[in-house]
Amino acid sequence: MAEVKAGLQDVVIANSDICSIDGERGKLLYRGYDIHDLAEHSTFEEVVYLLWHGRLPNRAELDDLEKQFAGNRRVLPEVIDLLKRLPPAQHPMETLRTMVSALSLYDPESEDMSAEANRRKALRLTAQMGTIVAAYGRVREGKEPVAPDPKLGHAANFLYMLEGKQPNPADARWFDIALILHADHSFNASTFAARVTASTLSDLHSAITSAIGTLKGPLHGGANEQVMKMLLEIGTEERVESHVHELLAQHKKVMGFGHRVYHTEDPRATVLRKMSEALGRQTGQLKWFEMSKKIEDLMIREKKINANVDFYSASAYYVLDIPTDLYPLVFAVSRISGWSAHVLEQYANNKLIRPLAEYTGPTGLKYIPIAER
Ligand code: COA
């Protein structure tokens, strides 16, 4: 019998130059650069360039990418029309998954598999993901979508399109940092799904649609929304202990904790904790950070399980006025950059991803006619 590695745990399935994680030391590098260095000094646009090209851009290259983003954020009126005509979703990720899939029908190069066309599609999708999410956030509230502002950076523009007013620079910078932190994470479930789809030489939109469907699950990108639901349900700091104890007594997972790869603090959580506290202070809503900190201390004390990327992003997004059920979509607004870097890498050195299963069902059965069953 072959050894089965459930959940592909610890299985290395390919070489990749994009992202490395040291789960023991809590290190995350994009193309060799420490995530903390990037979060402190770079912008989301610089990180996108880094992920796609393997090096940081010079001034002219960054200006060019920013210009390309600004020029490609607007979606066709037909796309907004379609968005308005979709039935109400039970979860907004259904709408995002459908809209990204639909975007391929409007993309003149959807079936062009040349490296140049794939790069252009990656750029358009990355530019437009935020436009779709922000437009959806407004349309479902009966408001008109806000057109992108080409003068704004990617993070500020998203908040602007969602809320319909210019964000203050401090909020925009924190959100920019959140986008940087979520941009890539090696062969996580959604990226792997994208690469599996790309490995069949299916198109980029199909690969990203697979990724969105995978991100949707509560064990992956859906966790940040569940964290905020939990904080709202708990309601006050005094109720934290009893609520978390009850979850643990029932052997339920506390969302936003634990990680397949990190056995220490998720380095993204270190930055997001600061973000949650700073934004909480700035908006006079420190309560959500304080409750989160109490949950974290309790989880470390009692279970030795650390917070992951989804834990403090929840309270940070809440005070940025991002609707709770859009959190996984905001994850996608950033992660599209990493997904597309991985799809491009897969295409560049493709091998069909096709693992095996150890069959454990019956054998040798003989067909019985239906009347005799
Ligand atoms: N709350 C409580 N217990 C947790 C936990 C959590 N969030 N995460 C892991 N554990 C416990 C499990 O109950 C299990 O305990 P056991 O061995 O006594 O049964 C042990 O830790 C290992 O967990 P397991 O789910 O088998 O690990 P995994 O590597 O398969 O899963 C996650 C990793 C991320 C899926 C898991 O930690 C989880 O479900 N976390 C909550 C969802 C979440 O925040 N996801 C976002 C990830 S970035």
GROMACS .gro file of C-alpha atoms and ligand atoms in nm:
model
  421
    1MET     CA    1   0.000   0.000   0.000
    2ALA     CA    2   0.135   0.342  -0.093
    3GLU     CA    3   0.161   0.593   0.192
    4VAL     CA    4  -0.128   0.840   0.181
    5LYS     CA    5  -0.051   1.197   0.286
    6ALA     CA    6  -0.395   1.321   0.387
    7GLY     CA    7  -0.459   1.674   0.269
    8LEU     CA    8  -0.120   1.659   0.087
    9GLN     CA    9   0.030   1.766   0.420
   10ASP     CA   10   0.408   1.824   0.390
   11VAL     CA   11   0.407   1.704   0.026
   12VAL     CA   12   0.627   1.913  -0.205
   13ILE     CA   13   0.475   1.899  -0.552
   14ALA     CA   14   0.674   2.150  -0.758
   15ASN     CA   15   0.955   2.405  -0.762
   16SER     CA   16   0.847   2.767  -0.747
   17ASP     CA   17   1.038   3.099  -0.746
   18ILE     CA   18   0.749   3.308  -0.617
   19CYS     CA   19   0.702   3.270  -0.245
   20SER     CA   20   0.865   3.090   0.044
   21ILE     CA   21   0.734   3.014   0.391
   22ASP     CA   22   0.935   2.901   0.691
   23GLY     CA   23   0.666   2.760   0.915
   24GLU     CA   24   0.901   2.699   1.208
   25ARG     CA   25   1.050   3.047   1.222
   26GLY     CA   26   0.737   3.231   1.103
   27LYS     CA   27   0.898   3.380   0.793
   28LEU     CA   28   0.724   3.470   0.469
   29LEU     CA   29   0.918   3.592   0.166
   30TYR     CA   30   0.788   3.715  -0.170
   31ARG     CA   31   1.061   3.656  -0.430
   32GLY     CA   32   1.320   3.668  -0.150
   33TYR     CA   33   1.193   3.982   0.026
   34ASP     CA   34   1.065   3.955   0.384
   35ILE     CA   35   0.694   4.036   0.411
   36HIS     CA   36   0.765   4.274   0.701
   37ASP     CA   37   1.012   4.471   0.488
   38LEU     CA   38   0.757   4.491   0.205
   39ALA     CA   39   0.469   4.585   0.438
   40GLU     CA   40   0.676   4.868   0.584
   41HIS     CA   41   0.828   5.012   0.269
   42SER     CA   42   0.645   4.904  -0.048
   43THR     CA   43   0.304   4.949  -0.206
   44PHE     CA   44   0.064   4.687  -0.337
   45GLU     CA   45   0.150   4.788  -0.694
   46GLU     CA   46   0.523   4.733  -0.629
   47VAL     CA   47   0.445   4.393  -0.481
   48VAL     CA   48   0.236   4.297  -0.785
   49TYR     CA   49   0.527   4.389  -1.010
   50LEU     CA   50   0.761   4.189  -0.787
   51LEU     CA   51   0.535   3.881  -0.796
   52TRP     CA   52   0.490   3.896  -1.173
   53HIS     CA   53   0.842   3.990  -1.278
   54GLY     CA   54   1.060   3.845  -1.003
   55ARG     CA   55   1.221   4.175  -0.906
   56LEU     CA   56   1.120   4.515  -0.770
   57PRO     CA   57   1.035   4.773  -1.037
   58ASN     CA   58   1.238   5.086  -1.103
   59ARG     CA   59   1.051   5.419  -1.105
   60ALA     CA   60   0.958   5.405  -1.475
   61GLU     CA   61   0.838   5.045  -1.451
   62LEU     CA   62   0.626   5.122  -1.146
   63ASP     CA   63   0.480   5.434  -1.309
   64ASP     CA   64   0.393   5.221  -1.610
   65LEU     CA   65   0.221   4.953  -1.402
   66GLU     CA   66   0.023   5.216  -1.209
   67LYS     CA   67  -0.081   5.369  -1.539
   68GLN     CA   68  -0.185   5.030  -1.675
   69PHE     CA   69  -0.390   4.960  -1.362
   70ALA     CA   70  -0.559   5.299  -1.377
   71GLY     CA   71  -0.637   5.245  -1.747
   72ASN     CA   72  -0.784   4.898  -1.695
   73ARG     CA   73  -0.992   4.930  -1.377
   74ARG     CA   74  -1.307   5.040  -1.552
   75VAL     CA   75  -1.532   4.749  -1.657
   76LEU     CA   76  -1.769   4.752  -1.953
   77PRO     CA   77  -2.125   4.880  -1.889
   78GLU     CA   78  -2.246   4.533  -1.997
   79VAL     CA   79  -2.053   4.384  -1.705
   80ILE     CA   80  -2.220   4.619  -1.454
   81ASP     CA   81  -2.551   4.541  -1.622
   82LEU     CA   82  -2.493   4.170  -1.575
   83LEU     CA   83  -2.395   4.228  -1.212
   84LYS     CA   84  -2.723   4.412  -1.154
   85ARG     CA   85  -2.928   4.137  -1.316
   86LEU     CA   86  -2.782   3.843  -1.124
   87PRO     CA   87  -3.017   3.696  -0.863
   88PRO     CA   88  -2.932   3.790  -0.504
   89ALA     CA   89  -2.651   3.568  -0.383
   90GLN     CA   90  -2.670   3.366  -0.066
   91HIS     CA   91  -2.305   3.455  -0.026
   92PRO     CA   92  -2.122   3.735  -0.217
   93MET     CA   93  -1.844   3.491  -0.316
   94GLU     CA   94  -2.098   3.325  -0.548
   95THR     CA   95  -2.135   3.657  -0.728
   96LEU     CA   96  -1.760   3.716  -0.750
   97ARG     CA   97  -1.702   3.363  -0.881
   98THR     CA   98  -1.974   3.414  -1.144
   99MET     CA   99  -1.855   3.761  -1.247
  100VAL     CA  100  -1.490   3.658  -1.289
  101SER     CA  101  -1.601   3.363  -1.496
  102ALA     CA  102  -1.824   3.597  -1.700
  103LEU     CA  103  -1.539   3.846  -1.756
  104SER     CA  104  -1.376   3.591  -1.987
  105LEU     CA  105  -1.677   3.626  -2.220
  106TYR     CA  106  -1.596   3.995  -2.257
  107ASP     CA  107  -1.219   3.945  -2.286
  108PRO     CA  108  -1.100   3.958  -2.647
  109GLU     CA  109  -0.799   3.741  -2.555
  110SER     CA  110  -0.973   3.483  -2.335
  111GLU     CA  111  -0.849   3.189  -2.543
  112ASP     CA  112  -0.515   3.339  -2.646
  113MET     CA  113  -0.259   3.132  -2.456
  114SER     CA  114   0.050   3.332  -2.559
  115ALA     CA  115   0.262   3.449  -2.265
  116GLU     CA  116   0.200   3.814  -2.359
  117ALA     CA  117  -0.180   3.770  -2.374
  118ASN     CA  118  -0.176   3.586  -2.042
  119ARG     CA  119   0.017   3.873  -1.881
  120ARG     CA  120  -0.232   4.124  -2.022
  121LYS     CA  121  -0.525   3.917  -1.890
  122ALA     CA  122  -0.361   3.895  -1.547
  123LEU     CA  123  -0.325   4.272  -1.547
  124ARG     CA  124  -0.687   4.332  -1.650
  125LEU     CA  125  -0.822   4.086  -1.394
  126THR     CA  126  -0.608   4.227  -1.114
  127ALA     CA  127  -0.712   4.580  -1.207
  128GLN     CA  128  -1.081   4.488  -1.229
  129MET     CA  129  -1.131   4.257  -0.932
  130GLY     CA  130  -1.166   4.554  -0.695
  131THR     CA  131  -1.405   4.729  -0.933
  132ILE     CA  132  -1.633   4.426  -0.941
  133VAL     CA  133  -1.628   4.379  -0.562
  134ALA     CA  134  -1.690   4.748  -0.488
  135ALA     CA  135  -1.966   4.769  -0.752
  136TYR     CA  136  -2.132   4.462  -0.605
  137GLY     CA  137  -2.110   4.609  -0.254
  138ARG     CA  138  -2.302   4.913  -0.376
  139VAL     CA  139  -2.545   4.757  -0.623
  140ARG     CA  140  -2.686   4.518  -0.362
  141GLU     CA  141  -2.762   4.821  -0.143
  142GLY     CA  142  -2.948   4.984  -0.432
  143LYS     CA  143  -2.667   5.236  -0.494
  144GLU     CA  144  -2.501   5.315  -0.826
  145PRO     CA  145  -2.142   5.188  -0.869
  146VAL     CA  146  -1.871   5.452  -0.837
  147ALA     CA  147  -1.634   5.473  -1.134
  148PRO     CA  148  -1.265   5.421  -1.053
  149ASP     CA  149  -1.055   5.732  -0.994
  150PRO     CA  150  -0.737   5.705  -1.206
  151LYS     CA  151  -0.554   5.943  -0.971
  152LEU     CA  152  -0.580   5.700  -0.680
  153GLY     CA  153  -0.360   5.402  -0.599
  154HIS     CA  154  -0.510   5.056  -0.596
  155ALA     CA  155  -0.591   5.044  -0.223
  156ALA     CA  156  -0.730   5.398  -0.195
  157ASN     CA  157  -0.931   5.352  -0.513
  158PHE     CA  158  -1.097   5.037  -0.382
  159LEU     CA  159  -1.211   5.210  -0.062
  160TYR     CA  160  -1.325   5.506  -0.271
  161MET     CA  161  -1.531   5.288  -0.509
  162LEU     CA  162  -1.683   5.095  -0.218
  163GLU     CA  163  -1.771   5.386   0.005
  164GLY     CA  164  -1.821   5.662  -0.251
  165LYS     CA  165  -1.592   5.907  -0.072
  166GLN     CA  166  -1.218   5.968  -0.072
  167PRO     CA  167  -1.060   5.761   0.209
  168ASN     CA  168  -0.830   5.938   0.450
  169PRO     CA  169  -0.462   5.870   0.367
  170ALA     CA  170  -0.396   5.674   0.689
  171ASP     CA  171  -0.685   5.432   0.620
  172ALA     CA  172  -0.574   5.395   0.258
  173ARG     CA  173  -0.216   5.314   0.363
  174TRP     CA  174  -0.331   5.052   0.616
  175PHE     CA  175  -0.550   4.895   0.352
  176ASP     CA  176  -0.257   4.902   0.109
  177ILE     CA  177  -0.056   4.708   0.369
  178ALA     CA  178  -0.342   4.458   0.408
  179LEU     CA  179  -0.334   4.401   0.030
  180ILE     CA  180   0.044   4.347   0.043
  181LEU     CA  181   0.006   4.090   0.322
  182HIS     CA  182  -0.260   3.891   0.135
  183ALA     CA  183  -0.097   3.898  -0.208
  184ASP     CA  184   0.057   3.551  -0.207
  185HIS     CA  185   0.111   3.250   0.013
  186SER     CA  186   0.280   2.981  -0.193
  187PHE     CA  187   0.082   2.660  -0.263
  188ASN     CA  188  -0.219   2.735  -0.042
  189ALA     CA  189  -0.547   2.566  -0.139
  190SER     CA  190  -0.679   2.832  -0.379
  191THR     CA  191  -0.343   2.884  -0.551
  192PHE     CA  192  -0.306   2.510  -0.585
  193ALA     CA  193  -0.656   2.493  -0.737
  194ALA     CA  194  -0.557   2.766  -0.985
  195ARG     CA  195  -0.241   2.577  -1.076
  196VAL     CA  196  -0.426   2.247  -1.119
  197THR     CA  197  -0.664   2.416  -1.364
  198ALA     CA  198  -0.377   2.594  -1.544
  199SER     CA  199  -0.189   2.264  -1.569
  200THR     CA  200  -0.455   2.132  -1.805
  201LEU     CA  201  -0.368   2.437  -2.023
  202SER     CA  202  -0.711   2.578  -1.955
  203ASP     CA  203  -0.733   2.959  -1.970
  204LEU     CA  204  -0.644   3.213  -1.699
  205HIS     CA  205  -1.006   3.308  -1.620
  206SER     CA  206  -1.090   2.941  -1.560
  207ALA     CA  207  -0.791   2.904  -1.329
  208ILE     CA  208  -0.891   3.213  -1.129
  209THR     CA  209  -1.253   3.097  -1.113
  210SER     CA  210  -1.130   2.768  -0.962
  211ALA     CA  211  -0.925   2.966  -0.712
  212ILE     CA  212  -1.221   3.181  -0.606
  213GLY     CA  213  -1.438   2.874  -0.552
  214THR     CA  214  -1.163   2.732  -0.333
  215LEU     CA  215  -1.098   3.053  -0.140
  216LYS     CA  216  -1.468   3.066  -0.051
  217GLY     CA  217  -1.450   2.785   0.204
  218PRO     CA  218  -1.448   2.871   0.577
  219LEU     CA  219  -1.121   2.681   0.627
  220HIS     CA  220  -0.951   2.920   0.383
  221GLY     CA  221  -1.058   3.272   0.281
  222GLY     CA  222  -1.397   3.251   0.448
  223ALA     CA  223  -1.237   3.248   0.794
  224ASN     CA  224  -1.199   3.627   0.833
  225GLU     CA  225  -1.573   3.677   0.791
  226GLN     CA  226  -1.641   3.405   1.051
  227VAL     CA  227  -1.402   3.578   1.293
  228MET     CA  228  -1.602   3.901   1.274
  229LYS     CA  229  -1.929   3.712   1.312
  230MET     CA  230  -1.785   3.556   1.627
  231LEU     CA  231  -1.671   3.894   1.765
  232LEU     CA  232  -2.015   4.043   1.700
  233GLU     CA  233  -2.183   3.744   1.861
  234ILE     CA  234  -1.962   3.768   2.169
  235GLY     CA  235  -2.035   4.140   2.184
  236THR     CA  236  -1.838   4.240   2.495
  237GLU     CA  237  -1.495   4.170   2.638
  238GLU     CA  238  -1.647   4.014   2.952
  239ARG     CA  239  -1.810   3.741   2.745
  240VAL     CA  240  -1.490   3.637   2.563
  241GLU     CA  241  -1.370   3.371   2.808
  242SER     CA  242  -1.699   3.186   2.843
  243HIS     CA  243  -1.767   3.194   2.469
  244VAL     CA  244  -1.427   3.061   2.367
  245HIS     CA  245  -1.428   2.800   2.644
  246GLU     CA  246  -1.764   2.681   2.522
  247LEU     CA  247  -1.637   2.649   2.162
  248LEU     CA  248  -1.335   2.453   2.278
  249ALA     CA  249  -1.543   2.231   2.507
  250GLN     CA  250  -1.758   2.143   2.206
  251HIS     CA  251  -1.439   2.069   2.005
  252LYS     CA  252  -1.528   2.347   1.763
  253LYS     CA  253  -1.263   2.540   1.575
  254VAL     CA  254  -1.204   2.900   1.675
  255MET     CA  255  -1.188   3.079   1.342
  256GLY     CA  256  -0.873   3.275   1.263
  257PHE     CA  257  -0.646   3.035   1.453
  258GLY     CA  258  -0.420   2.754   1.346
  259HIS     CA  259  -0.232   2.698   1.024
  260ARG     CA  260  -0.119   2.404   0.817
  261VAL     CA  261   0.230   2.547   0.765
  262TYR     CA  262   0.305   2.789   1.053
  263HIS     CA  263   0.390   2.631   1.387
  264THR     CA  264   0.456   2.972   1.533
  265GLU     CA  265   0.303   3.315   1.479
  266ASP     CA  266   0.189   3.383   1.122
  267PRO     CA  267   0.411   3.682   1.027
  268ARG     CA  268   0.112   3.849   0.861
  269ALA     CA  269  -0.080   3.839   1.190
  270THR     CA  270   0.203   4.039   1.355
  271VAL     CA  271   0.138   4.331   1.119
  272LEU     CA  272  -0.240   4.290   1.117
  273ARG     CA  273  -0.248   4.302   1.498
  274LYS     CA  274  -0.081   4.645   1.481
  275MET     CA  275  -0.326   4.749   1.208
  276SER     CA  276  -0.629   4.641   1.409
  277GLU     CA  277  -0.506   4.834   1.713
  278ALA     CA  278  -0.410   5.147   1.520
  279LEU     CA  279  -0.735   5.161   1.322
  280GLY     CA  280  -0.937   5.083   1.636
  281ARG     CA  281  -0.769   5.375   1.818
  282GLN     CA  282  -0.805   5.609   1.523
  283THR     CA  283  -1.179   5.544   1.490
  284GLY     CA  284  -1.256   5.520   1.862
  285GLN     CA  285  -1.357   5.155   1.822
  286LEU     CA  286  -1.077   4.982   2.009
  287LYS     CA  287  -1.322   4.731   2.155
  288TRP     CA  288  -1.286   4.486   1.865
  289PHE     CA  289  -0.909   4.484   1.894
  290GLU     CA  290  -0.926   4.439   2.271
  291MET     CA  291  -1.167   4.148   2.240
  292SER     CA  292  -0.947   3.993   1.972
  293LYS     CA  293  -0.637   4.026   2.190
  294LYS     CA  294  -0.816   3.853   2.475
  295ILE     CA  295  -0.919   3.565   2.249
  296GLU     CA  296  -0.565   3.536   2.117
  297ASP     CA  297  -0.412   3.527   2.466
  298LEU     CA  298  -0.660   3.260   2.567
  299MET     CA  299  -0.596   3.045   2.258
  300ILE     CA  300  -0.220   3.061   2.313
  301ARG     CA  301  -0.249   2.992   2.686
  302GLU     CA  302  -0.493   2.705   2.659
  303LYS     CA  303  -0.437   2.552   2.316
  304LYS     CA  304  -0.094   2.684   2.211
  305ILE     CA  305  -0.253   2.777   1.878
  306ASN     CA  306  -0.157   3.110   1.716
  307ALA     CA  307  -0.365   3.361   1.525
  308ASN     CA  308  -0.344   3.343   1.146
  309VAL     CA  309  -0.388   3.606   0.873
  310ASP     CA  310  -0.766   3.600   0.906
  311PHE     CA  311  -0.787   3.686   1.273
  312TYR     CA  312  -0.686   4.052   1.304
  313SER     CA  313  -0.784   4.142   0.947
  314ALA     CA  314  -1.145   4.094   1.062
  315SER     CA  315  -1.146   4.369   1.326
  316ALA     CA  316  -0.930   4.593   1.103
  317TYR     CA  317  -1.172   4.568   0.808
  318TYR     CA  318  -1.467   4.620   1.040
  319VAL     CA  319  -1.349   4.961   1.151
  320LEU     CA  320  -1.268   5.046   0.788
  321ASP     CA  321  -1.645   5.000   0.732
  322ILE     CA  322  -1.603   4.706   0.496
  323PRO     CA  323  -1.918   4.489   0.515
  324THR     CA  324  -1.841   4.161   0.694
  325ASP     CA  325  -1.956   3.931   0.415
  326LEU     CA  326  -1.721   4.108   0.170
  327TYR     CA  327  -1.406   4.012   0.366
  328PRO     CA  328  -1.334   3.700   0.157
  329LEU     CA  329  -1.385   3.908  -0.158
  330VAL     CA  330  -1.133   4.164  -0.031
  331PHE     CA  331  -0.893   3.872   0.013
  332ALA     CA  332  -0.945   3.794  -0.358
  333VAL     CA  333  -0.888   4.159  -0.456
  334SER     CA  334  -0.532   4.112  -0.332
  335ARG     CA  335  -0.470   3.740  -0.393
  336ILE     CA  336  -0.554   3.769  -0.765
  337SER     CA  337  -0.198   3.905  -0.798
  338GLY     CA  338  -0.045   3.590  -0.646
  339TRP     CA  339  -0.284   3.354  -0.822
  340SER     CA  340  -0.194   3.501  -1.159
  341ALA     CA  341   0.181   3.492  -1.082
  342HIS     CA  342   0.142   3.120  -1.009
  343VAL     CA  343  -0.069   3.054  -1.319
  344LEU     CA  344   0.194   3.228  -1.535
  345GLU     CA  345   0.469   3.024  -1.367
  346GLN     CA  346   0.268   2.704  -1.424
  347TYR     CA  347   0.219   2.782  -1.795
  348ALA     CA  348   0.589   2.863  -1.834
  349ASN     CA  349   0.697   2.518  -1.718
  350ASN     CA  350   0.388   2.305  -1.734
  351LYS     CA  351   0.334   1.950  -1.624
  352LEU     CA  352  -0.022   1.822  -1.587
  353ILE     CA  353  -0.103   1.791  -1.215
  354ARG     CA  354  -0.258   1.453  -1.173
  355PRO     CA  355  -0.198   1.269  -0.845
  356LEU     CA  356  -0.304   0.918  -0.749
  357ALA     CA  357  -0.542   0.777  -0.492
  358GLU     CA  358  -0.503   0.455  -0.297
  359TYR     CA  359  -0.826   0.274  -0.384
  360THR     CA  360  -1.000   0.138  -0.072
  361GLY     CA  361  -1.339   0.034  -0.214
  362PRO     CA  362  -1.458  -0.313  -0.313
  363THR     CA  363  -1.335  -0.502  -0.622
  364GLY     CA  364  -1.462  -0.792  -0.833
  365LEU     CA  365  -1.832  -0.707  -0.803
  366LYS     CA  366  -2.061  -0.850  -1.071
  367TYR     CA  367  -2.333  -0.640  -1.233
  368ILE     CA  368  -2.680  -0.730  -1.104
  369PRO     CA  369  -2.976  -0.643  -1.331
  370ILE     CA  370  -3.189  -0.369  -1.176
  371ALA     CA  371  -3.492  -0.595  -1.130
  372GLU     CA  372  -3.287  -0.827  -0.907
  373ARG     CA  373  -3.141  -0.557  -0.676
  374COA     N1  374  -0.944   2.615   1.690
  374COA     C1  375  -0.936   2.512   1.775
  374COA     N2  376  -0.858   2.405   1.753
  374COA     C2  377  -0.784   2.406   1.642
  374COA     C3  378  -0.786   2.512   1.551
  374COA     C4  379  -0.869   2.620   1.578
  374COA     N3  380  -0.877   2.723   1.494
  374COA     N4  381  -0.702   2.485   1.449
  374COA     C5  382  -0.648   2.365   1.476
  374COA     N5  383  -0.698   2.318   1.592
  374COA     C6  384  -0.665   2.189   1.654
  374COA     C7  385  -0.753   2.081   1.588
  374COA     O1  386  -0.874   2.064   1.656
  374COA     C8  387  -0.663   1.961   1.596
  374COA     O2  388  -0.667   1.912   1.728
  374COA     P1  389  -0.665   1.753   1.756
  374COA     O3  390  -0.533   1.707   1.700
  374COA     O4  391  -0.677   1.745   1.903
  374COA     O5  392  -0.781   1.699   1.680
  374COA     C9  393  -0.523   2.019   1.574
  374COA     O6  394  -0.531   2.155   1.619
  374COA    C10  395  -0.478   2.015   1.428
  374COA     O7  396  -0.578   2.079   1.349
  374COA     P2  397  -0.616   2.037   1.201
  374COA     O8  398  -0.744   2.102   1.163
  374COA     O9  399  -0.606   1.889   1.187
  374COA    O10  400  -0.493   2.102   1.123
  374COA     P3  401  -0.486   2.134   0.970
  374COA    O11  402  -0.344   2.161   0.940
  374COA    O12  403  -0.556   2.030   0.890
  374COA    O13  404  -0.576   2.265   0.956
  374COA    C11  405  -0.656   2.480   0.950
  374COA    C12  406  -0.531   2.394   0.946
  374COA    C13  407  -0.617   2.623   0.912
  374COA    C14  408  -0.759   2.429   0.850
  374COA    C15  409  -0.715   2.479   1.093
  374COA    O14  410  -0.621   2.530   1.185
  374COA    C16  411  -0.847   2.552   1.102
  374COA    O15  412  -0.953   2.497   1.070
  374COA     N6  413  -0.846   2.681   1.147
  374COA    C17  414  -0.966   2.760   1.155
  374COA    C18  415  -1.001   2.816   1.018
  374COA    C19  416  -0.907   2.927   0.976
  374COA    O16  417  -0.878   3.018   1.051
  374COA     N7  418  -0.861   2.918   0.850
  374COA    C20  419  -0.776   3.018   0.791
  374COA    C21  420  -0.640   2.962   0.764
  374COA     S1  421  -0.528   3.088   0.713
   0.00000   0.00000   0.00000
